[in-house]
Coordinates of C-alpha atoms and ligand atoms in Angstrom, one line a residue:
M1 CA 0.0 0.0 0.0
T2 CA 1.4 3.4 -0.9
I3 CA 1.1 5.8 2.0
T4 CA 0.9 9.4 0.7
D5 CA 1.7 11.9 3.3
P6 CA -1.4 14.1 3.5
T7 CA 0.6 16.8 5.4
A8 CA 3.1 17.4 2.5
T9 CA 3.8 21.2 2.2
T10 CA 6.0 23.5 0.3
S11 CA 9.3 23.8 2.1
G12 CA 10.0 26.8 4.2
A13 CA 6.4 27.5 5.2
P14 CA 5.9 29.5 8.4
T15 CA 4.6 27.5 11.3
F16 CA 2.2 28.0 14.2
D17 CA 1.9 26.2 17.5
S18 CA -1.1 24.4 18.9
L19 CA -1.3 24.8 22.7
D20 CA -2.7 22.8 25.6
P21 CA -5.4 25.2 26.9
R22 CA -5.0 23.7 30.4
T23 CA -1.4 24.8 30.8
G24 CA -0.5 26.9 27.7
A25 CA 2.2 24.3 26.9
V26 CA 3.0 23.8 23.2
V27 CA 1.5 20.6 21.9
A28 CA 3.0 20.7 18.4
S29 CA 4.0 23.1 15.6
H30 CA 2.3 23.0 12.2
P31 CA 2.9 24.7 8.9
V32 CA 0.8 27.7 7.9
H33 CA -0.4 26.5 4.5
G34 CA -0.7 29.2 1.9
A35 CA -2.8 29.4 -1.2
A36 CA -0.3 27.4 -3.2
D37 CA -0.3 24.6 -0.6
V38 CA -4.1 24.6 -0.6
A39 CA -4.3 24.5 -4.4
A40 CA -1.8 21.5 -4.4
A41 CA -4.0 19.7 -1.8
V42 CA -7.1 20.3 -3.8
A43 CA -5.3 19.0 -7.0
R44 CA -4.2 15.9 -5.1
A45 CA -7.7 15.4 -3.8
R46 CA -9.1 15.8 -7.3
E47 CA -6.9 13.1 -8.6
A48 CA -7.9 10.8 -5.7
A49 CA -11.6 11.7 -6.3
A50 CA -11.5 10.2 -9.8
W51 CA -10.5 6.9 -8.2
W52 CA -12.8 7.2 -5.2
S53 CA -16.0 8.2 -7.2
A54 CA -15.5 5.3 -9.6
L55 CA -15.7 2.7 -6.8
S56 CA -19.0 1.1 -6.2
Y57 CA -21.0 2.0 -3.1
K58 CA -20.0 -1.4 -1.7
E59 CA -16.3 -0.9 -2.3
R60 CA -16.4 2.6 -0.8
A61 CA -18.2 1.3 2.2
E62 CA -15.5 -1.4 2.6
Q63 CA -12.8 1.3 2.5
L64 CA -14.6 3.5 5.0
G65 CA -15.1 0.4 7.1
A66 CA -11.4 -0.1 7.2
W67 CA -10.9 3.5 8.3
K68 CA -13.6 3.2 10.9
S69 CA -12.0 0.0 12.4
L70 CA -8.6 1.6 12.5
M71 CA -10.0 4.7 14.3
T72 CA -11.8 2.6 16.7
R73 CA -8.7 0.5 17.5
R74 CA -6.8 3.8 18.1
L75 CA -9.5 5.6 20.0
D76 CA -7.2 6.0 23.0
E77 CA -4.6 7.8 20.9
L78 CA -7.3 10.0 19.3
A79 CA -8.7 10.9 22.8
D80 CA -5.2 11.9 23.9
V81 CA -4.7 14.3 21.0
M82 CA -8.2 15.7 21.6
S83 CA -7.6 16.3 25.3
A84 CA -4.2 17.8 24.6
E85 CA -5.5 20.3 22.1
T86 CA -8.9 21.2 23.6
G87 CA -8.3 20.4 27.3
K88 CA -11.6 18.5 27.4
P89 CA -11.9 15.6 29.9
R90 CA -10.9 12.3 28.4
G91 CA -14.4 10.8 28.9
D92 CA -15.9 13.6 26.9
A93 CA -13.3 13.1 24.2
M94 CA -14.1 9.4 24.0
L95 CA -17.8 10.1 23.7
E96 CA -17.3 12.6 21.0
A97 CA -15.1 10.3 18.9
A98 CA -17.4 7.4 19.5
L99 CA -20.4 9.4 18.1
A100 CA -18.3 10.5 15.1
I101 CA -17.4 6.9 14.3
D102 CA -21.0 5.8 14.6
H103 CA -22.0 8.5 12.1
L104 CA -19.3 7.3 9.7
A105 CA -20.7 3.8 9.9
W106 CA -24.2 5.1 9.2
A107 CA -23.1 7.3 6.3
S108 CA -21.2 4.6 4.5
G109 CA -23.9 2.0 5.3
H110 CA -26.7 4.1 3.9
A111 CA -25.1 5.9 1.0
R112 CA -26.2 3.4 -1.6
K113 CA -29.8 3.3 -0.5
V114 CA -30.1 7.1 -0.3
L115 CA -28.1 8.1 -3.4
K116 CA -28.4 5.3 -6.0
R117 CA -30.4 5.8 -9.2
H118 CA -34.1 5.2 -8.4
K119 CA -37.3 5.4 -10.2
V120 CA -39.7 8.3 -9.7
P121 CA -43.3 8.6 -10.9
S122 CA -43.5 10.3 -14.3
G123 CA -47.1 11.6 -14.0
L124 CA -50.1 11.1 -16.2
V125 CA -49.1 13.7 -18.8
M126 CA -45.7 12.0 -19.3
A127 CA -46.9 8.5 -18.6
N128 CA -44.8 7.1 -21.5
Q129 CA -41.6 8.1 -19.7
K130 CA -39.5 6.1 -17.3
A131 CA -38.0 8.8 -14.9
T132 CA -35.0 8.2 -12.6
V133 CA -32.8 10.2 -10.3
E134 CA -29.3 9.6 -9.0
F135 CA -27.4 11.7 -6.5
R136 CA -23.8 12.0 -7.8
P137 CA -20.7 13.2 -6.0
L138 CA -19.7 16.8 -6.6
G139 CA -15.9 16.1 -6.8
V140 CA -13.8 17.8 -4.1
V141 CA -15.5 19.1 -0.9
G142 CA -13.7 21.7 1.3
V143 CA -14.5 21.4 5.0
I144 CA -13.6 24.1 7.5
G145 CA -14.0 23.1 11.1
P146 CA -14.2 24.6 14.6
W147 CA -12.3 23.6 17.8
N148 CA -15.1 22.9 20.2
Y149 CA -16.0 19.4 18.8
P150 CA -13.0 19.0 16.6
V151 CA -13.8 15.4 15.6
F152 CA -17.6 15.1 15.7
T153 CA -18.4 18.4 14.0
P154 CA -16.1 18.2 10.9
M155 CA -16.8 14.5 10.6
G156 CA -20.5 15.4 10.1
S157 CA -19.4 16.8 6.8
I158 CA -16.3 14.7 6.1
A159 CA -17.9 11.3 6.6
Y160 CA -21.0 12.1 4.6
A161 CA -19.1 13.8 1.8
L162 CA -16.7 10.8 1.5
A163 CA -19.6 8.3 1.7
A164 CA -21.3 10.2 -1.1
G165 CA -18.2 9.6 -3.3
N166 CA -16.3 13.0 -2.9
A167 CA -12.7 13.6 -1.9
V168 CA -12.3 16.1 1.0
V169 CA -9.8 18.8 1.8
F170 CA -10.1 19.7 5.5
K171 CA -8.9 22.8 7.2
P172 CA -9.2 22.2 11.0
S173 CA -9.3 25.1 13.5
E174 CA -5.9 26.6 14.4
Y175 CA -6.6 25.4 17.9
T176 CA -7.0 21.7 16.9
P177 CA -4.7 21.0 13.8
G178 CA -3.3 17.8 15.3
I179 CA -6.7 16.3 15.4
G180 CA -7.3 17.0 11.7
L181 CA -3.9 15.5 10.8
W182 CA -4.7 12.4 12.9
L183 CA -7.9 11.9 10.9
A184 CA -6.1 12.3 7.5
K185 CA -3.2 10.1 8.5
T186 CA -5.4 7.3 9.7
F187 CA -7.5 7.6 6.6
V188 CA -4.5 7.2 4.3
E189 CA -3.2 4.4 6.4
A190 CA -6.5 2.5 6.0
V191 CA -7.3 3.4 2.4
G192 CA -3.9 4.1 0.9
K193 CA -4.9 7.1 -1.2
P194 CA -5.2 10.8 -0.2
V195 CA -8.9 11.0 -0.6
L196 CA -9.0 13.0 2.7
Q197 CA -6.4 15.8 2.7
V198 CA -5.6 18.2 5.5
V199 CA -4.3 21.8 5.3
T200 CA -3.3 23.6 8.5
G201 CA -3.1 27.3 9.3
L202 CA -5.1 30.2 10.4
G203 CA -8.1 32.0 9.0
E204 CA -6.2 32.9 5.8
T205 CA -5.8 29.2 5.0
G206 CA -9.5 28.7 5.4
A207 CA -10.1 31.7 3.1
A208 CA -7.7 30.1 0.5
L209 CA -9.8 26.9 0.7
C210 CA -12.9 28.9 -0.1
R211 CA -11.2 30.3 -3.2
S212 CA -9.5 27.1 -4.3
G213 CA -12.1 25.8 -6.7
V214 CA -13.5 23.1 -4.5
D215 CA -17.0 22.0 -5.6
K216 CA -18.7 22.8 -2.3
L217 CA -17.6 24.2 1.0
A218 CA -18.9 22.9 4.3
F219 CA -18.2 25.4 7.1
T220 CA -18.8 25.0 10.8
G221 CA -17.9 27.9 13.1
S222 CA -19.2 31.3 14.2
T223 CA -21.9 33.2 12.3
A224 CA -19.5 36.1 11.7
T225 CA -16.9 33.9 10.0
G226 CA -19.7 32.0 8.2
K227 CA -20.6 35.3 6.4
K228 CA -17.0 35.8 5.3
V229 CA -16.9 32.2 4.0
M230 CA -20.1 32.7 2.1
A231 CA -18.8 36.0 0.6
A232 CA -15.5 34.4 -0.5
C233 CA -17.3 31.4 -2.0
A234 CA -19.8 33.6 -3.8
E235 CA -16.9 34.9 -6.0
S236 CA -16.8 31.6 -7.8
L237 CA -20.4 30.5 -7.2
T238 CA -19.1 27.7 -4.9
P239 CA -22.0 26.4 -2.9
V240 CA -21.8 26.4 0.9
I241 CA -23.2 24.8 3.9
I242 CA -23.1 27.0 7.0
E243 CA -23.3 25.4 10.4
A244 CA -23.0 28.3 12.7
G245 CA -23.7 29.3 16.3
G246 CA -26.7 28.8 18.5
K247 CA -28.5 30.1 21.6
D248 CA -30.5 27.0 22.3
A249 CA -33.4 27.0 24.7
L250 CA -34.6 24.3 27.1
I251 CA -38.3 24.4 28.0
V252 CA -39.6 22.9 31.3
D253 CA -43.3 22.3 31.4
E254 CA -45.3 22.1 34.6
D255 CA -45.6 18.3 34.4
A256 CA -42.0 17.6 33.5
D257 CA -39.8 15.2 35.3
L258 CA -37.9 17.9 37.1
E259 CA -35.0 15.7 38.2
A260 CA -34.4 14.8 34.5
A261 CA -34.9 18.3 33.3
A262 CA -32.4 19.7 35.8
D263 CA -29.9 17.0 34.9
G264 CA -30.3 17.8 31.2
A265 CA -30.1 21.6 31.8
V266 CA -26.9 21.4 33.8
W267 CA -25.2 18.9 31.5
G268 CA -26.5 20.7 28.4
A269 CA -25.2 24.1 29.7
C270 CA -21.9 23.1 31.3
G271 CA -20.8 19.9 29.4
N272 CA -17.7 20.6 27.3
A273 CA -17.4 23.8 29.4
G274 CA -20.5 25.1 27.6
Q275 CA -18.6 25.2 24.3
T276 CA -21.3 23.4 22.4
C277 CA -23.1 25.0 19.4
A278 CA -26.3 23.2 20.4
G279 CA -25.6 23.6 24.2
V280 CA -28.3 24.9 26.5
E281 CA -28.0 28.7 27.0
R282 CA -31.6 29.7 27.7
V283 CA -34.0 28.0 30.1
Y284 CA -37.7 28.8 30.2
V285 CA -39.6 27.2 33.2
H286 CA -43.3 27.0 33.9
E287 CA -44.0 29.2 36.9
R288 CA -45.7 26.4 38.8
V289 CA -42.4 24.4 39.0
Y290 CA -39.9 27.3 38.7
D291 CA -38.7 27.4 42.3
E292 CA -38.4 23.6 42.6
F293 CA -36.5 23.4 39.3
L294 CA -34.2 26.3 40.2
D295 CA -33.3 24.6 43.6
K296 CA -32.4 21.4 41.7
I297 CA -30.1 23.0 39.1
V298 CA -28.4 25.1 41.7
A299 CA -27.7 22.0 43.8
K300 CA -26.4 20.1 40.7
A301 CA -24.3 23.0 39.4
R302 CA -22.7 23.6 42.8
E303 CA -21.3 20.0 42.7
L304 CA -19.4 20.8 39.5
H305 CA -16.0 22.3 39.2
A306 CA -14.0 23.4 36.2
G307 CA -10.4 22.5 36.4
D308 CA -7.6 20.2 35.4
G309 CA -7.2 16.5 36.3
D310 CA -10.4 14.8 37.4
A311 CA -12.7 17.8 37.0
K312 CA -15.8 17.2 34.8
I313 CA -15.4 20.6 33.2
G314 CA -12.3 21.5 31.3
P315 CA -10.8 24.8 30.2
I316 CA -12.1 27.3 27.7
T317 CA -10.2 26.2 24.6
M318 CA -10.0 29.5 22.8
P319 CA -8.5 32.2 25.1
S320 CA -10.5 35.1 23.6
Q321 CA -13.8 33.3 24.4
V322 CA -13.1 33.9 28.1
D323 CA -13.7 37.7 27.5
V324 CA -17.0 37.0 25.7
I325 CA -18.3 34.9 28.7
R326 CA -17.1 37.6 31.2
R327 CA -18.9 40.3 29.1
H328 CA -22.2 38.4 29.1
I329 CA -22.1 37.7 32.8
D330 CA -21.2 41.3 33.6
D331 CA -23.9 42.7 31.3
A332 CA -26.5 40.5 33.0
L333 CA -25.5 41.5 36.5
A334 CA -25.2 45.2 35.5
K335 CA -28.7 45.2 34.1
G336 CA -30.2 43.9 37.4
G337 CA -29.8 40.1 36.9
R338 CA -28.6 37.8 39.8
A339 CA -26.1 34.9 39.7
V340 CA -27.5 32.1 41.9
V341 CA -24.4 30.0 41.1
G342 CA -21.1 31.5 40.0
G343 CA -21.1 35.0 38.7
A344 CA -18.4 37.5 37.9
D345 CA -15.8 35.7 40.0
A346 CA -16.5 32.5 38.1
V347 CA -14.4 33.7 35.2
G348 CA -10.8 32.8 35.6
E349 CA -7.9 33.0 33.2
R350 CA -8.4 29.6 31.6
F351 CA -11.3 28.0 33.5
V352 CA -14.9 29.3 34.0
Q353 CA -16.9 27.9 36.9
P354 CA -20.6 27.0 36.3
T355 CA -22.9 30.1 36.4
I356 CA -26.7 30.3 36.6
L357 CA -28.2 33.7 36.0
V358 CA -31.8 34.7 36.8
D359 CA -33.9 37.9 36.7
V360 CA -31.9 39.0 33.6
P361 CA -33.6 41.6 31.4
A362 CA -34.5 40.5 27.9
D363 CA -32.0 42.9 26.2
S364 CA -29.0 41.5 28.0
S365 CA -26.4 39.7 25.8
A366 CA -26.8 36.7 28.2
W367 CA -30.1 36.2 26.4
T368 CA -29.4 37.5 22.9
E369 CA -25.8 36.4 22.0
E370 CA -24.0 33.1 22.0
T371 CA -22.0 32.9 25.2
F372 CA -20.2 29.5 24.6
G373 CA -19.4 29.0 28.3
P374 CA -20.7 27.0 31.2
T375 CA -23.5 29.4 31.9
M376 CA -27.3 29.4 31.6
T377 CA -29.9 32.1 31.9
V378 CA -33.2 31.0 33.4
A379 CA -36.6 32.7 33.3
K380 CA -40.0 31.9 34.7
V381 CA -42.9 31.7 32.1
K382 CA -46.7 31.8 32.6
N383 CA -47.4 29.0 30.2
M384 CA -45.9 27.1 27.3
D385 CA -47.2 29.7 24.7
E386 CA -44.8 32.2 26.3
A387 CA -42.0 29.6 26.4
V388 CA -42.5 28.9 22.7
A389 CA -42.7 32.6 21.8
L390 CA -39.5 33.4 23.7
T391 CA -37.6 30.4 22.2
N392 CA -38.7 31.4 18.7
G393 CA -37.7 35.1 19.4
S394 CA -33.9 34.4 18.9
R395 CA -32.0 35.3 15.7
Y396 CA -30.3 31.9 16.2
A397 CA -32.3 28.7 15.6
L398 CA -30.2 25.6 15.9
G399 CA -31.4 23.1 18.5
S400 CA -33.7 23.0 21.5
A401 CA -35.0 20.8 24.3
V402 CA -38.5 20.3 25.8
F403 CA -39.2 18.5 29.1
S404 CA -42.8 17.6 29.4
K405 CA -44.6 14.3 30.3
S406 CA -47.8 14.9 28.3
R407 CA -47.2 17.7 25.8
G408 CA -43.6 17.3 24.6
M409 CA -44.5 16.7 20.9
Q410 CA -47.1 19.5 20.8
I411 CA -44.6 22.0 22.2
A412 CA -41.7 20.7 20.0
E413 CA -43.7 21.1 16.8
R414 CA -44.3 24.8 17.5
L415 CA -40.5 25.6 17.7
R416 CA -38.8 27.3 14.8
V417 CA -35.5 25.5 15.1
G418 CA -33.5 22.8 13.2
M419 CA -33.7 20.2 15.9
T420 CA -35.5 19.4 19.2
S421 CA -34.9 16.8 21.9
I422 CA -37.9 15.8 24.0
N423 CA -37.0 14.8 27.6
G424 CA -33.3 14.8 26.8
V425 CA -30.7 17.3 25.6
I426 CA -28.7 17.3 22.3
T427 CA -29.9 13.7 21.8
F428 CA -30.7 14.6 18.1
A429 CA -27.0 14.8 17.4
G430 CA -26.4 11.2 18.2
V431 CA -29.1 9.8 15.9
P432 CA -27.3 9.4 12.6
S433 CA -30.5 9.3 10.5
L434 CA -31.6 12.7 11.7
P435 CA -30.5 15.8 9.7
F436 CA -28.5 18.3 11.8
G437 CA -28.4 22.1 11.1
G438 CA -30.1 25.4 11.8
I439 CA -31.9 28.3 10.3
G440 CA -31.5 32.1 10.7
D441 CA -28.1 33.1 12.2
S442 CA -27.5 29.4 12.9
G443 CA -26.9 28.9 9.2
F444 CA -28.4 26.6 6.5
G445 CA -27.9 23.2 4.9
R446 CA -27.8 19.9 6.7
I447 CA -25.3 17.4 7.8
H448 CA -26.2 13.8 9.0
G449 CA -28.9 11.6 7.8
P450 CA -30.1 11.2 4.2
E451 CA -30.2 15.0 3.8
G452 CA -26.6 15.2 4.9
L453 CA -25.6 12.7 2.3
K454 CA -27.5 14.5 -0.4
E455 CA -25.8 17.9 0.6
F456 CA -22.6 16.6 -1.0
T457 CA -24.2 15.5 -4.3
Y458 CA -26.0 16.9 -7.3
A459 CA -29.1 15.3 -8.6
H460 CA -28.8 13.8 -12.1
A461 CA -32.3 13.3 -13.6
I462 CA -32.8 11.0 -16.6
T463 CA -36.1 10.3 -18.3
K464 CA -36.4 7.6 -21.0
Q465 CA -39.2 7.1 -23.5
R466 CA -40.6 3.6 -22.9
M467 CA -43.4 3.8 -25.5
K468 CA -44.8 6.3 -28.0
P469 CA -46.7 9.1 -26.2
L470 CA -50.4 9.0 -26.2
L471 CA -50.3 12.8 -26.8
A472 CA -47.4 13.9 -28.9
L473 CA -46.7 17.3 -27.4
T474 CA -43.0 18.1 -27.7
T475 CA -42.9 18.2 -31.5
F476 CA -43.8 20.6 -34.3
E477 CA -46.0 17.8 -35.5
R478 CA -48.3 18.4 -32.6
T479 CA -51.9 18.3 -33.8
E480 CA -54.9 20.4 -32.9
K481 CA -56.5 17.2 -31.6
A482 CA -53.6 16.5 -29.2
E483 CA -53.9 20.1 -27.9
Q484 CA -57.6 19.6 -27.3
Q485 CA -57.0 16.3 -25.5
L486 CA -54.4 18.0 -23.4
G487 CA -56.9 20.6 -22.4
K488 CA -59.4 17.9 -21.4
L489 CA -56.8 16.1 -19.5
M490 CA -55.8 19.3 -17.6
T491 CA -59.4 19.9 -16.7
M492 CA -59.8 16.4 -15.4
L493 CA -56.5 16.5 -13.5
H494 CA -56.4 20.1 -12.2
G495 CA -59.7 21.9 -13.1
R496 CA -61.9 20.7 -10.3
G497 CA -62.1 21.9 -6.7
G498 CA -61.8 25.5 -5.5
K499 CA -64.7 27.9 -4.8
H500 CA -65.7 28.9 -8.4
Ligands
LIG601 P1 -14.6 30.5 13.9 O1 -15.7 31.0 13.1 O2 -13.7 31.4 14.6 O3 -13.7 29.5 13.1 C1 -14.2 28.4 12.4 C2 -13.2 28.0 11.3 O4 -13.2 29.0 10.3 C3 -11.8 27.8 11.8 O5 -11.2 26.7 11.2 C4 -11.2 29.1 11.4 O6 -9.8 29.0 11.3 C5 -11.8 29.3 10.1 N1 -11.7 30.7 9.6 C6 -11.5 31.8 10.3 N2 -11.5 32.9 9.4 C7 -11.8 32.4 8.2 C8 -12.0 33.0 6.9 N3 -11.9 34.3 6.8 N4 -12.2 32.2 5.9 C9 -12.4 30.9 6.0 N5 -12.2 30.3 7.2 C10 -11.9 31.0 8.3 O7 -15.4 29.5 14.9 P2 -14.7 28.7 16.2 O8 -13.6 27.8 15.7 O9 -14.5 29.7 17.2 O10 -15.9 27.7 16.6 C11 -16.9 28.1 17.5 C12 -18.2 28.4 16.7 O11 -18.6 27.3 16.0 C13 -19.3 28.7 17.6 O12 -20.0 29.8 17.2 C14 -20.2 27.5 17.5 O13 -21.5 27.7 17.8 C15 -20.0 27.1 16.1 N6 -20.3 25.7 15.9 C16 -21.4 25.4 15.2 C17 -21.8 24.0 15.0 C18 -23.0 23.7 14.2 O14 -23.0 22.5 13.8 N7 -23.9 24.6 13.9 C19 -21.0 22.9 15.7 C20 -19.9 23.4 16.4 C21 -19.5 24.7 16.5 P3 -8.9 29.5 12.5 O15 -9.3 28.7 13.7 O16 -7.5 29.1 12.1 O17 -9.1 30.9 12.7

């Protein structure tokens, strides 16, 4: 097997360091790939794509299966790199990687069923046609990923794009380049060809990928960068998927299992130190159970501690995020809010302690902007109508959660969001057959599920005449009789109903 080094770069490139956010120690140095390096990676990927797309679905599934097995066998090694670059507790790293592997298995196992050529009804007017559609790979897909879930999030694009028959060039976050390289190295070790390439660097490298002529760009990151990515891709009409930020709400109904709701709220808000796009940031609680629920989350949050070693909450991976979290807490308190757990002192240099804010005015950034820290803002609501209206009032619309014994589905169906978990938090992300993505400032397009496979394809429609048409319409030989018969057929098919 030929092992092609997916990290190959032009010599003499500048480098940057990835740091351990728990200590600030250098984990490794990586090249800052420029536009020429990115172009070379895309060219290599395009060559590999020709081979990859010509494989049958079964053959591709076998190759992806080999990669999946290798990753699973080396899960410990991957978790080490993840913990070193993000600071996240090892158990969290294992869970994230395990979910990503499960998605890879689903994507490769379902690609044929979802994408292969299949028959579609041709309709009465075109009854003589046999119509079929196939979803074909686009070619080379560029993937730009964030640092918060540096395996699960980009793999939502990478695994589905590969399973659909594309090659991928991946630009990981500058905070987690080693993880991206680990993915590409294991891929090449398992498959033997550089179908998955990695380029490392800062924002400029990502911008170069947008302008590199890839056939689609899948971006996951902040809304602000998403807009830049879209603008850069617009120059060459490169289609984009934008998976951006969130300000997800959790709703607690009066009949909810409060113990489960409190557990979900605290984990959803503080897990991964709150650095979760679909993490819980806003909580709306029915007034009849508000006090009891608040007591429960306060007790649970007080048991948690952010720190090194055995702590269940790790550091804030991106240093500048600490200032955003501090600003949101300070703004809430300055406007009359109260911290019932944590508060201004909760924000340290690298770690932020759990913080629960109440009585916060609606115009505070703690309600309106993505905080991305182990904090949640909680409000009492009169009824579920108010909870739904407040949830839907955000410019973000990614995920959501509803805790209710009797009305979970009713409430969920009224939410203007991409995903909802009932009586759980973020569970939608672990179900591979469910599409994942948002609307509004949370972006557009879908990863995961059949929709996630189709995102990385184009539809090729074919219709074949299987017998002479009853009505010959698409010809200059069309007769008056055929036109009259078409009129009658239209009346029969579409002319009935309505008020007049
Ligand atoms: P950023 O927007 O800062 O960065 C995302 C990626 O874009 C990084 O790889 C970054 O590179 C790159 N980038 C930066 N500037 C440019 C540019 N001009 N052109 C192209 N690429 C560029 O996001 P974060 O890494 O801080 O990630 C956190 C954000 O991601 C949060 O808002 C979170 O909600 C969101 N997110 C959304 C998810 C979803 O599925 N909806 C899932 C996970 C996270 P570099 O790091 O080198 O600057």
